[in-house]
């Protein structure tokens, strides 16, 4: 949930939650040797996002 906003996290676009800069860094770090975006595997963008979500402390609303 975003403080000061009535919209719930699920309703907010990911770019608004994380920001372009964070997504750009994740995309750059997730490229393979050929410069292609890796979407699977431990060091992929999706892998990093899942790891971040699962390791985040859960807070009661």
XYZ file of C-alpha atoms in Angstrom:
61
model
C 0.000 0.000 0.000
C 1.221 3.496 -0.775
C 1.037 5.930 2.117
C -1.037 9.005 1.415
C -2.792 7.267 -1.441
C -5.950 5.176 -1.311
C -4.797 2.860 -4.101
C -3.653 -0.592 -3.043
C -0.249 -1.902 -4.227
C -1.873 -4.343 -6.648
C -3.606 -1.459 -8.436
C -0.456 0.632 -8.851
C 1.686 0.109 -11.977
C 5.084 -1.453 -11.187
C 6.898 1.545 -12.704
C 5.098 3.821 -10.250
C 6.033 1.602 -7.308
C 9.687 1.030 -8.191
C 10.477 3.876 -10.539
C 12.149 3.848 -13.929
C 15.658 4.025 -12.494
C 15.276 0.853 -10.415
C 13.737 -1.057 -13.315
C 16.490 0.131 -15.665
C 19.169 -1.089 -13.229
C 17.455 -4.471 -12.854
C 17.139 -4.832 -16.624
C 20.812 -3.949 -17.161
C 22.000 -6.371 -14.482
C 19.862 -9.143 -15.980
C 21.481 -9.127 -19.414
C 23.587 -12.049 -20.592
C 26.932 -11.858 -22.406
C 25.151 -11.203 -25.725
C 23.189 -8.310 -24.229
C 19.901 -10.213 -24.200
C 17.569 -9.930 -21.217
C 17.463 -13.118 -19.125
C 14.000 -13.669 -17.677
C 14.741 -16.939 -15.892
C 17.425 -18.126 -13.503
C 18.838 -16.883 -10.222
C 20.374 -13.694 -11.607
C 17.522 -12.824 -13.983
C 15.271 -9.805 -13.554
C 12.342 -11.963 -12.466
C 14.590 -13.965 -10.141
C 15.842 -10.775 -8.496
C 12.318 -9.375 -8.120
C 11.009 -12.623 -6.608
C 13.964 -12.797 -4.210
C 13.383 -9.183 -3.132
C 9.679 -9.787 -2.526
C 10.241 -13.014 -0.615
C 12.985 -11.544 1.563
C 11.039 -8.364 2.373
C 9.627 -8.175 5.883
C 5.900 -8.770 5.915
C 3.905 -6.073 7.609
C 0.351 -6.327 8.866
C -1.992 -3.802 7.264
